[in-house]
Amino acid sequence: MKMKNEKNILKSSVTIRGDKHYCPLPISIDMYSNCEVDCHHCFLRRLNHVWGGKNMKVADLNELKKRLINGMKNTYPRTPIGWALFRKKTIRLGNKVDPFQPLERDLKLSLGAMKILVELNWSFVIQTRFPSILLQDDYYQVLKSAKPGYAIVMPVISPGLDKDWNLLEKSKTDRPRKRMEVLRFLNQHGLPGGGYENGVNGEPFIPGWHTVEDFRDTVRLLKEHGIRRYNTYHLHANDYVYKRLIAIGMDIEKIWTMIQPENWGKILSQLLDIAKQENIILGCPDFVNSGWNWEEKANTCCGLDVPNPCTFNTHHWKRYIQQEGYNGEQALEITWDHVGDWETGRVIVDGTSKVFYTLKDIITNDKRGFGL
């Protein structure tokens, strides 16, 4: 698609998350620069507020395909994202914005991105609050044409269900039960196949707004729909988010208090216990508060298993040290895929930084030790 005004063109639709040392799915494609849904709790909308209000830029499909092909051919990458593309790491479609927001009905740019990924035999995860669009024939046919296991669907369903849908999402998205029904349909029809499963992104759990019972009810409803993969993490908050939550009458003082590590850790331990009791494969990005005894069953902290995750991150370091008995040096060597910085990884495993969380924060009391 060609836009007459070049100012409306999104310069790069392929990005890597800043927290790549903590996330196995840091590579993403966003075909739109803004999100029409504008959920009240979305911390990423602050970026649009700062960089142009509600202006919408769109990606160029030809440029996207060129970027991916060039990335595959670049045998001497110089950047983490270059290495990720060269090694065809599993991509998340829809990270900063929802790929199937209403504008997609007209432009179908995310559909175009899906076709390109399938054509290039590239594995991807679709993160959306509008999974019902995937039942439309053109989208559904793309899912069916993907290599088994290479097109995984991950709707976002926070544990407040309809109360979140009404208040936080302003009833603009697929209703939570509808999202589950879509996933059940796809699962029943063998998609994604290849031994892989679709799952649900459960973020955010907002302490002081959501309750442990909300979480339990959601997990049980997921099971009723044949869904057994979920994830949980607390609210990504910034001043922009808090101002918006105040505007809709939420108690941000209570949320702020409950989100502090000493309180959130206690809540999270209950959520982890519920997952075990309900036999749900639960992903937990919060490796610090999940503690050393919590073992992730998936190769991503989204609770999904994907064909080619990034491995040089806390999720995999913890697993190798914790479950396989390797020391820190061995964990770094085994997981090194160049999607990240070696020295940063070394500091995180060694636990010598006070700037960000390290493995030392969760295994200081572990008698086996973890040092390099």
Short mmCIF file of N, CA and C in Angstrom, two decimals, residues 31 69 80 114 175 201 218 255 262-263 266 272 289 308 311 320 322 344 369:
data_model
loop_
_atom_site.label_atom_id
_atom_site.label_comp_id
_atom_site.label_asym_id
_atom_site.label_seq_id
_atom_site.Cartn_x
_atom_site.Cartn_y
_atom_site.Cartn_z
N MET A 31 2.18 -3.07 12.54
CA MET A 31 1.89 -2.44 11.26
C MET A 31 1.27 -1.06 11.41
N ILE A 69 13.72 -10.31 4.52
CA ILE A 69 14.57 -11.07 3.59
C ILE A 69 16.03 -10.66 3.75
N PRO A 80 21.66 -6.89 17.94
CA PRO A 80 20.79 -7.97 18.43
C PRO A 80 19.60 -8.25 17.51
N MET A 114 1.03 -11.23 7.94
CA MET A 114 0.86 -12.67 8.14
C MET A 114 1.23 -13.44 6.88
N ARG A 175 -15.53 -9.40 23.08
CA ARG A 175 -15.84 -9.72 24.47
C ARG A 175 -14.96 -10.89 24.92
N ASN A 201 -2.80 -14.43 26.85
CA ASN A 201 -2.01 -13.48 27.61
C ASN A 201 -2.92 -12.89 28.69
N THR A 218 -11.26 -16.95 36.13
CA THR A 218 -10.81 -16.85 34.74
C THR A 218 -10.11 -18.12 34.29
N ILE A 255 -3.77 0.55 44.43
CA ILE A 255 -3.03 -0.19 43.40
C ILE A 255 -1.53 -0.02 43.61
N GLU A 262 6.83 -6.34 48.07
CA GLU A 262 6.50 -7.10 49.28
C GLU A 262 5.03 -7.53 49.30
N ASN A 263 4.17 -6.77 48.65
CA ASN A 263 2.75 -7.13 48.59
C ASN A 263 2.43 -7.96 47.35
N LYS A 266 3.35 -11.72 47.54
CA LYS A 266 2.40 -12.58 48.26
C LYS A 266 1.20 -12.93 47.39
N LEU A 272 0.25 -18.48 41.52
CA LEU A 272 1.03 -19.64 41.09
C LEU A 272 0.45 -20.93 41.67
N ASN A 289 9.74 -12.16 41.62
CA ASN A 289 8.75 -12.49 42.63
C ASN A 289 8.22 -13.91 42.52
N ASN A 308 11.00 -21.10 17.87
CA ASN A 308 12.36 -20.56 17.90
C ASN A 308 12.44 -19.32 18.80
N THR A 311 16.84 -17.05 23.46
CA THR A 311 17.23 -17.81 24.65
C THR A 311 18.16 -17.07 25.61
N TYR A 320 17.96 -23.28 33.09
CA TYR A 320 19.14 -24.14 32.99
C TYR A 320 19.85 -24.32 34.33
N GLN A 322 18.43 -23.84 37.34
CA GLN A 322 17.49 -24.41 38.29
C GLN A 322 17.14 -25.87 37.99
N THR A 344 26.06 -7.69 29.56
CA THR A 344 24.83 -7.45 30.32
C THR A 344 24.29 -8.76 30.85
N GLY A 369 24.44 -22.24 45.02
CA GLY A 369 25.16 -21.12 44.42
C GLY A 369 24.84 -21.00 42.94
#
